[in-house]
Coordinates of C-alpha atoms in Angstrom, one line a residue:
M1 CA -245.9 189.6 -209.4
Q2 CA -249.4 188.4 -210.9
A3 CA -251.4 185.7 -208.8
S4 CA -253.5 182.8 -210.4
T5 CA -255.8 180.1 -208.6
N6 CA -255.3 176.4 -208.2
Q7 CA -258.6 175.2 -209.0
N8 CA -258.0 171.5 -208.3
I9 CA -257.1 172.2 -204.4
R10 CA -259.3 173.5 -201.5
N11 CA -257.6 174.1 -198.1
L12 CA -259.9 173.9 -195.3
A13 CA -259.4 173.9 -191.3
I14 CA -262.0 172.6 -189.0
I15 CA -262.1 174.7 -186.1
A16 CA -264.6 174.5 -183.0
H17 CA -264.9 174.6 -179.2
V18 CA -263.6 171.2 -177.3
D19 CA -266.0 168.1 -177.8
H20 CA -268.2 169.8 -180.4
G21 CA -267.5 167.2 -183.2
K22 CA -264.6 168.1 -185.2
T23 CA -262.7 164.7 -185.1
T24 CA -266.0 162.8 -185.5
L25 CA -266.9 165.0 -188.5
V26 CA -263.4 164.3 -190.2
D27 CA -264.0 160.6 -189.4
A28 CA -267.3 160.9 -191.5
L29 CA -265.6 163.2 -194.2
L30 CA -262.7 160.3 -194.6
K31 CA -265.6 157.5 -194.7
Q32 CA -267.9 159.4 -197.4
G33 CA -264.6 160.6 -199.2
H34 CA -263.8 156.9 -200.1
V35 CA -260.5 157.0 -198.8
F36 CA -260.9 153.3 -197.4
R37 CA -261.3 149.9 -198.9
V38 CA -265.2 148.9 -198.4
N39 CA -263.9 146.0 -196.1
Q40 CA -261.3 147.9 -194.0
E41 CA -261.8 148.2 -190.4
I42 CA -261.1 151.7 -189.3
G43 CA -262.9 152.3 -186.0
E44 CA -263.7 155.7 -184.6
L45 CA -261.7 159.0 -183.8
I46 CA -259.3 158.2 -186.8
M47 CA -257.5 161.2 -186.5
D48 CA -256.8 161.1 -182.7
S49 CA -253.8 158.8 -183.3
N50 CA -251.8 160.0 -180.2
P51 CA -252.4 157.7 -177.2
L52 CA -253.2 160.4 -175.0
E53 CA -255.8 162.0 -177.3
R54 CA -257.6 158.6 -177.4
E55 CA -257.4 158.5 -173.3
R56 CA -258.7 162.1 -172.7
G57 CA -261.2 162.4 -175.7
I58 CA -259.7 165.5 -176.9
T59 CA -257.4 166.8 -179.9
I60 CA -254.1 168.0 -178.9
L61 CA -252.1 168.3 -182.0
S62 CA -253.2 169.5 -185.5
K63 CA -253.3 167.2 -188.2
N64 CA -253.4 166.9 -191.9
T65 CA -255.6 164.8 -194.2
A66 CA -257.2 165.0 -197.7
V67 CA -260.4 163.6 -199.5
N68 CA -261.1 163.8 -203.3
F69 CA -264.4 165.2 -204.2
K70 CA -265.5 165.5 -207.8
G71 CA -262.0 165.8 -208.9
V72 CA -261.2 168.3 -206.4
K73 CA -258.6 167.8 -203.7
I74 CA -259.9 168.8 -200.2
N75 CA -256.8 169.5 -197.5
I76 CA -258.3 169.0 -194.1
I77 CA -256.6 170.1 -191.1
D78 CA -258.1 169.0 -187.6
T79 CA -257.4 171.3 -185.0
P80 CA -257.5 171.2 -181.2
G81 CA -260.9 172.7 -179.6
H82 CA -259.3 172.9 -176.1
A83 CA -257.9 176.5 -175.1
D84 CA -254.5 175.3 -173.9
F85 CA -253.7 174.0 -177.4
S86 CA -254.9 177.3 -179.1
G87 CA -251.3 177.6 -180.4
E88 CA -252.0 174.7 -182.4
V89 CA -254.7 176.7 -184.2
Q90 CA -252.7 180.0 -184.6
R91 CA -249.8 178.0 -186.2
I92 CA -251.9 176.2 -189.0
M93 CA -254.5 179.0 -189.7
N94 CA -252.3 180.4 -192.6
M95 CA -252.4 177.0 -194.6
A96 CA -256.0 177.4 -194.8
D97 CA -258.1 179.5 -197.2
G98 CA -261.1 178.4 -195.6
C99 CA -262.6 177.4 -192.3
L100 CA -265.6 174.9 -191.2
L101 CA -266.7 176.2 -187.8
L102 CA -268.7 173.7 -185.8
V103 CA -271.1 174.6 -183.2
D104 CA -272.6 172.5 -180.6
A105 CA -276.8 172.6 -181.3
V106 CA -277.0 172.5 -177.6
D107 CA -274.1 174.5 -176.3
G108 CA -273.9 177.1 -179.0
P109 CA -271.1 179.4 -179.0
M110 CA -268.5 178.7 -176.3
P111 CA -265.5 180.8 -175.4
Q112 CA -263.0 178.7 -177.7
T113 CA -265.6 179.2 -180.5
R114 CA -265.1 183.1 -180.1
Y115 CA -261.2 182.5 -180.2
V116 CA -261.0 180.3 -183.2
L117 CA -263.4 182.5 -185.2
K118 CA -261.1 185.4 -184.1
Q119 CA -258.2 183.9 -185.5
A120 CA -259.9 182.9 -188.7
M121 CA -261.2 186.5 -189.0
Q122 CA -257.9 188.0 -188.6
E123 CA -256.3 185.5 -191.3
N124 CA -259.4 186.8 -193.6
V125 CA -260.5 183.2 -194.5
K126 CA -263.9 182.1 -195.7
A127 CA -266.1 180.6 -193.2
I128 CA -268.7 178.1 -193.3
V129 CA -270.8 177.2 -190.0
L130 CA -272.1 173.8 -189.2
I131 CA -274.6 173.4 -186.6
N132 CA -273.5 169.9 -185.2
K133 CA -275.6 167.4 -183.1
I134 CA -279.0 168.4 -184.3
D135 CA -280.2 164.9 -183.6
R136 CA -280.0 165.5 -179.9
P137 CA -283.5 165.8 -178.2
E138 CA -282.4 169.0 -176.4
A139 CA -281.0 170.8 -179.5
R140 CA -282.1 174.5 -179.9
V141 CA -281.0 175.1 -183.5
E142 CA -282.7 178.4 -184.2
E143 CA -281.5 179.9 -180.9
V144 CA -277.8 178.9 -181.5
V145 CA -277.9 180.2 -185.3
E146 CA -278.6 183.6 -183.9
L147 CA -275.9 183.5 -181.2
V148 CA -273.7 182.3 -184.3
Q149 CA -274.9 185.4 -186.3
D150 CA -274.3 187.8 -183.1
L151 CA -270.7 186.4 -182.8
F152 CA -269.8 187.0 -186.6
L153 CA -271.4 190.6 -186.1
E154 CA -269.0 191.2 -183.1
L155 CA -265.9 189.7 -184.5
A156 CA -266.1 190.5 -188.4
I157 CA -263.5 192.6 -189.8
T158 CA -264.6 193.1 -193.0
D159 CA -268.2 193.0 -194.7
D160 CA -267.5 190.1 -196.7
Q161 CA -266.7 188.2 -193.7
L162 CA -270.5 188.4 -192.6
D163 CA -271.8 186.4 -195.7
F164 CA -271.3 182.6 -194.8
P165 CA -273.5 179.7 -195.4
I166 CA -275.2 177.8 -192.5
L167 CA -275.3 174.1 -192.5
Y168 CA -277.2 171.6 -190.3
A169 CA -275.7 168.1 -189.5
S170 CA -275.0 165.2 -187.2
A171 CA -271.5 164.0 -187.8
R172 CA -272.0 160.8 -185.8
N173 CA -274.8 159.7 -188.1
G174 CA -272.8 160.9 -191.3
Y175 CA -275.2 163.6 -192.7
A176 CA -275.4 167.1 -193.6
M177 CA -278.2 169.7 -194.6
A178 CA -278.6 173.0 -196.2
N179 CA -282.0 173.3 -194.7
M180 CA -283.6 171.6 -191.6
E181 CA -286.4 170.3 -193.8
D182 CA -283.9 168.6 -196.3
P183 CA -283.6 164.8 -196.2
R184 CA -281.0 163.3 -194.0
V185 CA -278.9 161.3 -196.5
D186 CA -275.1 162.0 -196.2
L187 CA -272.3 164.8 -196.3
T188 CA -272.6 165.3 -200.1
P189 CA -274.2 169.0 -199.1
L190 CA -271.2 169.6 -197.1
F191 CA -268.8 168.5 -199.8
D192 CA -270.8 171.0 -202.3
A193 CA -270.6 173.9 -200.1
I194 CA -266.9 173.4 -199.4
L195 CA -266.5 173.5 -203.3
E196 CA -268.8 176.6 -203.7
T197 CA -267.7 178.5 -200.8
I198 CA -264.0 177.8 -200.0
P199 CA -261.8 179.9 -202.6
A200 CA -258.9 177.9 -204.7
P201 CA -255.5 178.8 -203.3
E202 CA -254.1 181.8 -204.9
V203 CA -250.6 181.1 -206.1
A204 CA -248.1 183.9 -207.1
E205 CA -245.9 183.6 -210.1
G206 CA -242.2 183.1 -209.4
P207 CA -239.7 180.8 -207.7
L208 CA -240.3 178.7 -204.7
Q209 CA -241.7 179.9 -201.5
M210 CA -243.2 177.5 -198.9
L211 CA -243.9 178.4 -195.0
V212 CA -243.3 175.4 -192.5
A213 CA -246.5 175.1 -190.1
A214 CA -245.8 171.9 -188.8
L215 CA -242.8 169.2 -188.0
D216 CA -242.6 165.3 -188.0
Y217 CA -240.0 163.0 -187.5
D218 CA -239.4 159.5 -189.1
N219 CA -236.6 157.2 -187.8
Y220 CA -235.5 156.3 -191.6
I221 CA -235.7 159.7 -193.3
G222 CA -235.2 162.2 -190.2
Q223 CA -237.1 165.3 -189.8
I224 CA -240.0 166.0 -192.1
A225 CA -241.3 169.7 -192.6
V226 CA -244.9 170.3 -193.2
G227 CA -246.6 173.4 -194.9
R228 CA -248.2 175.1 -197.8
V229 CA -246.4 175.9 -201.0
F230 CA -247.3 179.4 -201.5
R231 CA -245.2 180.0 -205.0
G232 CA -243.5 177.9 -207.1
N233 CA -243.2 174.4 -207.6
L234 CA -240.7 171.8 -206.2
K235 CA -239.4 168.4 -207.1
A236 CA -237.4 165.7 -205.3
G237 CA -233.7 166.2 -205.5
D238 CA -234.0 170.2 -205.9
T239 CA -231.5 172.4 -204.1
V240 CA -233.6 174.8 -201.9
A241 CA -232.8 177.7 -199.4
H242 CA -233.8 177.4 -195.8
I243 CA -234.3 180.5 -194.2
G244 CA -234.6 180.5 -190.3
R245 CA -235.6 183.3 -187.8
D246 CA -231.9 184.7 -188.2
G247 CA -232.7 185.2 -192.0
V248 CA -229.7 183.6 -193.3
P249 CA -230.5 181.2 -196.0
T250 CA -228.6 177.8 -196.0
R251 CA -228.6 175.1 -198.7
H252 CA -230.2 171.7 -198.6
K253 CA -231.0 169.0 -200.9
L254 CA -234.8 167.7 -200.9
E255 CA -234.6 163.9 -200.6
K256 CA -238.3 163.1 -200.5
L257 CA -241.6 164.8 -201.4
F258 CA -244.8 163.7 -199.9
V259 CA -248.9 164.7 -200.4
F260 CA -251.6 163.9 -198.0
H261 CA -254.2 161.5 -198.8
G262 CA -256.6 159.9 -196.2
L263 CA -254.3 159.0 -193.3
Q264 CA -251.2 158.5 -195.5
R265 CA -248.4 160.6 -196.7
I266 CA -248.0 159.4 -200.5
E267 CA -244.5 160.1 -201.8
V268 CA -244.6 162.2 -205.4
S269 CA -242.0 163.6 -207.5
E270 CA -243.2 166.9 -207.5
A271 CA -245.5 169.3 -205.8
Q272 CA -247.3 172.3 -207.0
A273 CA -248.1 175.6 -205.7
G274 CA -251.0 176.0 -203.3
D275 CA -251.0 172.2 -201.9
I276 CA -250.0 171.1 -198.6
I277 CA -247.1 168.9 -198.4
A278 CA -244.3 167.4 -196.4
L279 CA -240.6 167.2 -197.3
A280 CA -237.6 165.7 -195.9
G281 CA -233.9 166.8 -196.3
V282 CA -234.0 170.2 -194.6
S283 CA -232.3 169.7 -191.4
N284 CA -232.7 172.0 -188.2
V285 CA -235.9 173.3 -189.5
S286 CA -238.4 174.9 -187.2
I287 CA -242.0 176.0 -187.5
G288 CA -242.2 179.2 -189.2
D289 CA -239.1 179.0 -191.3
T290 CA -239.3 179.4 -195.0
I291 CA -238.1 177.0 -197.7
A292 CA -237.6 179.0 -200.9
S293 CA -235.4 178.8 -204.2
V294 CA -231.6 179.3 -204.1
E295 CA -231.7 181.9 -206.8
Q296 CA -234.4 184.2 -205.1
P297 CA -234.3 183.1 -201.2
D298 CA -237.3 185.3 -200.1
A299 CA -238.9 184.8 -196.6
L300 CA -242.2 184.6 -195.8
P301 CA -243.5 186.5 -192.5
P302 CA -243.0 184.1 -189.6
I303 CA -245.8 182.7 -187.6
E304 CA -246.6 184.8 -184.6
I305 CA -247.9 182.9 -181.5
E306 CA -249.3 184.5 -178.4
E307 CA -247.4 184.4 -175.3
P308 CA -247.6 181.8 -172.5
T309 CA -250.0 182.5 -169.5
V310 CA -248.6 179.6 -167.1
M311 CA -245.5 178.5 -165.9
M312 CA -243.9 175.7 -163.8
T313 CA -240.5 174.5 -163.0
F314 CA -239.1 171.0 -164.3
G315 CA -236.3 169.8 -162.3
V316 CA -234.2 166.5 -161.6
N317 CA -235.5 164.1 -159.0
T318 CA -234.0 164.7 -155.7
S319 CA -236.1 162.0 -153.8
P320 CA -234.3 159.0 -152.2
F321 CA -235.9 157.0 -155.1
V322 CA -234.3 158.7 -157.9
G323 CA -233.2 156.4 -160.4
K324 CA -235.1 153.5 -159.6
E325 CA -238.1 153.6 -162.0
G326 CA -237.0 155.9 -164.8
A327 CA -234.1 155.6 -167.3
F328 CA -233.7 159.4 -168.1
C329 CA -233.4 161.5 -165.0
T330 CA -230.0 163.8 -165.3
S331 CA -230.5 167.5 -166.0
R332 CA -228.9 167.2 -169.6
M333 CA -231.5 164.6 -170.5
I334 CA -234.5 166.5 -169.1
Y335 CA -232.9 169.8 -170.7
D336 CA -232.5 168.1 -174.1
R337 CA -236.0 166.6 -174.2
L338 CA -237.5 170.1 -173.6
Q339 CA -235.4 171.7 -176.4
R340 CA -236.7 168.8 -178.8
E341 CA -240.2 169.9 -177.6
L342 CA -239.7 173.3 -178.7
L343 CA -239.3 172.0 -182.2
T344 CA -243.0 171.4 -182.6
N345 CA -244.7 172.9 -179.3
V346 CA -244.8 176.6 -180.6
S347 CA -246.8 178.0 -177.5
L348 CA -243.9 176.6 -175.2
R349 CA -241.2 178.3 -173.8
V350 CA -238.2 176.8 -171.9
E351 CA -235.9 179.2 -169.8
R352 CA -232.9 178.0 -167.8
T353 CA -232.9 179.3 -163.9
E354 CA -230.3 179.9 -161.3
S355 CA -230.2 176.4 -160.5
A356 CA -228.4 174.1 -162.9
E357 CA -230.9 171.3 -162.1
E358 CA -234.1 173.3 -162.6
F359 CA -235.8 174.8 -166.0
L360 CA -238.6 177.0 -166.0
V361 CA -241.4 175.9 -168.5
S362 CA -244.2 178.3 -169.6
G363 CA -247.1 177.0 -171.6
R364 CA -250.8 178.2 -172.4
G365 CA -252.4 176.6 -169.3
E366 CA -252.4 173.7 -166.7
L367 CA -253.4 170.9 -169.5
H368 CA -250.8 172.3 -171.9
L369 CA -248.0 171.6 -169.4
S370 CA -249.5 168.4 -167.7
I371 CA -249.8 166.9 -171.3
L372 CA -246.0 167.5 -171.8
V373 CA -245.2 166.1 -168.3
E374 CA -247.6 163.0 -169.2
T375 CA -245.7 162.5 -172.6
M376 CA -242.4 162.7 -170.9
R377 CA -243.1 160.2 -168.4
R378 CA -244.3 157.5 -170.7
E379 CA -241.0 158.2 -172.6
D380 CA -239.2 156.9 -169.4
F381 CA -238.3 160.1 -168.0
E382 CA -238.1 160.7 -164.2
F383 CA -238.2 164.1 -162.8
Q384 CA -240.0 166.8 -160.5
V385 CA -242.4 169.9 -161.0
S386 CA -243.5 172.3 -159.1
R387 CA -247.0 174.0 -158.8
P388 CA -248.2 176.0 -161.9
E389 CA -247.9 179.9 -161.4
P390 CA -249.2 182.6 -163.8
V391 CA -246.5 184.4 -165.9
T392 CA -246.7 188.0 -164.8
K393 CA -245.2 191.1 -166.4
M394 CA -244.5 194.7 -165.6
V395 CA -246.1 197.4 -167.3
D396 CA -245.6 200.9 -166.8
G397 CA -244.2 200.1 -163.4
R398 CA -247.1 198.0 -162.2
R399 CA -247.4 194.1 -162.1
H400 CA -249.8 192.8 -164.6
E401 CA -251.3 189.1 -164.4
P402 CA -253.3 187.1 -167.0
Y403 CA -257.2 187.1 -167.0
E404 CA -259.4 184.6 -168.6
V405 CA -263.1 184.4 -169.3
L406 CA -264.7 181.5 -167.4
T407 CA -267.9 179.9 -168.5
I408 CA -269.8 177.5 -166.6
D409 CA -272.8 175.5 -167.2
S410 CA -274.4 173.5 -164.4
K411 CA -277.5 173.4 -162.5
S412 CA -279.0 176.3 -160.7
E413 CA -278.9 174.5 -157.4
Y414 CA -275.1 174.8 -157.2
I415 CA -275.0 178.6 -157.9
G416 CA -274.4 179.4 -154.2
S417 CA -271.3 177.2 -153.4
L418 CA -269.8 178.1 -157.0
T419 CA -270.3 181.9 -156.0
E420 CA -268.7 181.7 -152.8
D421 CA -265.7 179.6 -153.9
L422 CA -265.1 181.9 -156.8
S423 CA -265.4 185.2 -155.1
G424 CA -262.5 184.3 -153.0
R425 CA -260.5 183.4 -156.3
L426 CA -261.1 187.2 -157.4
A427 CA -263.6 186.2 -160.0
Q428 CA -266.3 188.9 -161.0
L429 CA -269.7 187.7 -162.4
T430 CA -270.3 189.2 -165.7
D431 CA -273.5 187.0 -167.3
M432 CA -275.8 184.8 -166.0
K433 CA -278.5 182.9 -168.0
N434 CA -280.9 180.6 -166.8
D435 CA -283.3 178.1 -169.0
T436 CA -286.7 176.7 -168.1
N437 CA -285.1 173.2 -167.1
G438 CA -282.8 174.4 -164.0
N439 CA -279.9 174.8 -166.0
V440 CA -277.5 177.9 -165.6
R441 CA -274.6 179.5 -167.5
L442 CA -272.1 181.8 -165.8
E443 CA -269.6 183.7 -167.0
Y444 CA -266.8 185.3 -165.1
N445 CA -263.8 187.3 -165.6
I446 CA -261.1 185.7 -163.3
P447 CA -257.2 186.0 -163.2
T448 CA -255.5 182.9 -164.0
R449 CA -254.0 182.4 -160.7
G450 CA -257.8 182.4 -159.2
L451 CA -258.3 179.2 -161.6
I452 CA -255.0 177.2 -160.6
G453 CA -256.7 174.4 -158.3
F454 CA -260.5 175.3 -159.1
R455 CA -261.3 172.6 -161.3
S456 CA -261.2 169.9 -158.7
Q457 CA -263.0 172.0 -156.2
F458 CA -265.6 172.6 -159.3
L459 CA -266.2 168.9 -159.8
R460 CA -267.0 168.6 -155.8
S461 CA -269.1 171.7 -155.9
T462 CA -271.3 170.6 -158.7
R463 CA -271.2 167.0 -157.9
G464 CA -269.9 166.3 -161.5
H465 CA -273.0 168.0 -163.1
G466 CA -271.2 170.7 -164.5
V467 CA -269.1 171.8 -167.6
M468 CA -266.4 174.5 -167.3
S469 CA -264.1 176.1 -170.1
S470 CA -261.9 179.1 -169.9
I471 CA -259.8 181.1 -172.5
F472 CA -257.1 184.1 -172.1
T473 CA -258.3 187.4 -172.7
E474 CA -255.7 190.1 -171.6
Y475 CA -253.2 191.0 -169.0
K476 CA -254.5 193.4 -166.2
P477 CA -252.8 194.9 -162.9
M478 CA -252.6 192.1 -160.4
V479 CA -254.7 193.1 -157.4
G480 CA -255.9 191.2 -154.1
E481 CA -255.1 187.7 -152.9
V482 CA -256.6 184.7 -153.7
K483 CA -258.1 182.8 -150.8
D484 CA -255.8 179.9 -149.9
T485 CA -257.0 176.4 -149.3
D486 CA -258.4 175.3 -146.1
S487 CA -256.7 171.9 -145.6
G488 CA -253.4 170.7 -144.5
V489 CA -251.2 167.7 -145.6
I490 CA -250.2 164.7 -143.8
I491 CA -246.4 163.9 -144.4
A492 CA -244.4 160.7 -143.7
S493 CA -241.8 161.3 -140.8
E494 CA -239.9 158.0 -141.6
S495 CA -238.7 156.1 -144.5
G496 CA -239.6 152.8 -145.1
I497 CA -242.6 150.7 -146.3
A498 CA -246.1 151.9 -145.1
V499 CA -247.9 149.5 -143.2
I500 CA -251.8 148.9 -142.2
N501 CA -251.1 150.4 -138.5
G502 CA -249.2 153.2 -139.6
L503 CA -251.9 154.1 -142.3
L504 CA -254.9 153.5 -139.6
N505 CA -253.1 156.0 -137.5
A506 CA -253.0 158.6 -140.5
Q507 CA -256.7 158.0 -141.3
V508 CA -257.5 158.9 -137.7
R509 CA -257.1 162.2 -138.8
G510 CA -257.9 162.3 -142.7
G511 CA -257.6 160.6 -145.9
T512 CA -254.5 158.9 -147.3
F513 CA -253.1 158.8 -151.0
I514 CA -251.4 155.6 -150.3
E515 CA -252.0 151.8 -149.8
P516 CA -250.1 149.2 -147.3
S517 CA -246.7 148.1 -148.6
T518 CA -246.0 151.1 -150.6
P519 CA -242.6 152.5 -150.1
V520 CA -242.3 156.0 -148.4
Y521 CA -239.4 158.3 -147.5
E522 CA -239.4 161.3 -145.2
G523 CA -240.9 164.4 -146.4
M524 CA -243.4 162.4 -148.8
I525 CA -246.9 163.5 -148.6
V526 CA -249.1 160.6 -147.8
G527 CA -252.4 162.4 -147.1
V528 CA -254.8 165.2 -146.5
H529 CA -256.6 166.3 -143.4
P530 CA -259.1 169.1 -142.6
R531 CA -256.7 171.5 -140.6
L532 CA -254.5 173.9 -142.1
E533 CA -251.1 172.8 -140.5
A534 CA -249.1 169.9 -141.8
L535 CA -249.1 166.6 -139.5
E536 CA -246.0 164.5 -139.4
I537 CA -247.0 160.7 -138.9
N538 CA -244.7 157.4 -139.2
V539 CA -246.8 155.4 -141.6
C540 CA -244.1 152.6 -141.2
K541 CA -245.0 152.0 -137.6
E542 CA -245.9 148.6 -136.9
K543 CA -248.1 147.6 -134.1
K544 CA -246.3 146.2 -130.9
L545 CA -246.5 142.6 -130.3
T546 CA -247.9 141.4 -126.7
N547 CA -247.8 138.2 -124.9
V548 CA -251.4 138.1 -125.0
R549 CA -253.2 138.6 -128.3
S550 CA -256.8 137.2 -129.5
S551 CA -256.7 135.5 -132.8
T552 CA -259.2 137.7 -134.3
S553 CA -258.1 141.1 -132.8
D554 CA -256.9 142.4 -136.1
I555 CA -259.7 141.0 -138.2
S556 CA -261.9 144.3 -137.6
I557 CA -259.4 146.4 -138.8
R558 CA -260.5 148.0 -142.2
L559 CA -258.7 151.0 -144.1
S560 CA -260.9 153.5 -145.8
P561 CA -260.5 153.5 -149.9
V562 CA -257.4 155.6 -150.7
I563 CA -257.6 159.1 -152.6
K564 CA -256.5 158.6 -156.1
M565 CA -255.6 161.8 -158.0
S566 CA -254.8 162.4 -161.7
L567 CA -251.8 164.5 -162.7
E568 CA -253.8 167.8 -163.0
E569 CA -255.2 167.1 -159.5
A570 CA -251.8 166.4 -157.9
L571 CA -250.6 169.8 -159.8
E572 CA -253.5 171.6 -158.5
F573 CA -253.3 170.1 -154.9
I574 CA -249.8 171.1 -154.1
A575 CA -248.8 174.5 -152.2
P576 CA -245.8 176.6 -153.5
D577 CA -243.4 174.6 -151.3
E578 CA -244.3 171.1 -152.4
L579 CA -243.4 169.3 -155.6
V580 CA -244.8 166.5 -157.5
E581 CA -242.3 163.7 -158.4
V582 CA -242.9 162.2 -161.7
T583 CA -241.8 158.6 -162.7
P584 CA -243.0 156.2 -165.4
K585 CA -244.7 154.2 -162.7
N586 CA -245.8 156.9 -160.1
Y587 CA -246.9 160.3 -159.2
R588 CA -245.7 161.1 -155.5
L589 CA -246.6 164.3 -153.7
R590 CA -243.5 165.5 -151.4
K591 CA -242.2 168.9 -149.8
R592 CA -239.6 170.5 -151.3
E593 CA -237.4 170.4 -148.4
L594 CA -237.7 166.6 -147.5
S595 CA -235.9 166.8 -144.2
T596 CA -238.1 167.3 -141.0
L597 CA -235.5 169.2 -138.7
A598 CA -234.8 171.6 -142.0
R599 CA -238.6 172.4 -142.3
H600 CA -238.8 173.1 -138.5
R601 CA -235.6 175.3 -138.8
L602 CA -237.4 177.4 -141.7
R603 CA -240.5 177.6 -139.6
R604 CA -238.9 178.9 -136.6
T605 CA -236.9 181.5 -138.6
G606 CA -240.0 182.8 -140.5
S607 CA -238.8 181.7 -143.9
R608 CA -242.0 179.5 -144.4
A609 CA -243.3 179.6 -147.9
K610 CA -246.7 181.0 -148.5
G611 CA -249.4 178.5 -148.9
K612 CA -250.0 175.4 -146.8
A613 CA -248.1 175.6 -143.6
T614 CA -245.1 173.6 -143.1

């Protein structure tokens, strides 16, 4: 069938490494695209509508928006920059005809920059490079341009992909330039480059074909499918065919059609080929499915997503506090929630285990899984999770594990401590670059299991003066053992309420995680100490009364500040025989086996789990 183009539309994906300014640029494009009223208060990071995105300062979910410029509708897709959410980039790239690659003028190309550009090259989309943050005093624009050109030379599949425009911008200040000497006014040069460089979408002649690339839900109209129309037109009220993974078409009636403009979905009566739309009325649709005409139900190639690399178990909370803080805590509720997540989280995998109360959940990284844990916690779920472990597989009779490229930017004075720690984690140094200001960039090849638990150690080693990022590269044969932690845990030996005297006894031996008046149970981890073995302390033990006591004898008792852990730090800290209890109000660390007697029996029989001694 002959193909034509829709000159009134441009489909553009904005891709970059995390924190290189994608969402800030989208803010500026929306503001200068006259999407909002003159007096409308809109704030910053407009596209990061998810509360977790605003709290963490990262984009987690891909989102669609659109602006009009010179009579042309520009569909813009904001994508995540963190490697753990790379599945979001993979699933939306087929909706775009071009990409805008943002590169920080100071950091230059980073691991995720390489990954997202590789995805764009494989989809053969036209690229525009935007060197962002040129207003920073330490910007090294010329050097970064050379690095970007080298990256294109390395990743390009065809000669045409080496022909790309380079623009310079400060997204925060809302200007872009074709040349560094040009006046710094607004983003008009970028809009012009998009219209000139990004091709209009090709549309084949024939009946309807639409590929579903995202899902949403509305309390009034139900499930909403978002995707690009590759062929044909569709109208509200039409009967269409839904083709899932099984290839069997089913009939549905379209209830509503929407197109994107700014932050809104605008209801329309008809949608045309080449546009990115949302529709309601098709039930049980999944990402990668095809919406086609009833007369000719031709399926489009499904979206292929790379396999997960990290796994952990989600299980029913088995602590004595079960049901006290959460509303949803049964295995059926947890499993149904995980199944709903699979509808929109294409990089996730959920499997049943031998236990009816535990489920194996696999994702693209620790952050990918911890975001799911935090989301479920905020939805009033109560459950327990295990330590993240790498997903391994057998290849030619040998067990293989995922490897990642780890990039570290820090001060040269911390090289010694970083090298010592990473060597025990089986990391191999592949590149090291110094600048004239005492900064260093280290690049390592490291197994994923070596990265588990490294982030908190990295922050301590660099005293907060460092940035790390990693991205999956390939599976390699599993060799060597990762050096274990050299610290032990303090375990509550009795159930009750923690008191000052009991916590003081614990702090003589190490740091504590809880404050006085905190409810505890037997087997709950309440602190950490420098020796390898576990210590069992009764933190509920009160001070015995005496006949003679000075009125000021307890005034001098002062507890040290407690150690506060984030969810990611807690997941990195626990050993294989430990769990994190997650409730809407608390994170608690605990032993998998709560009974002191049972743990001692396991230790005597030699069945102790690897990791921290129990």
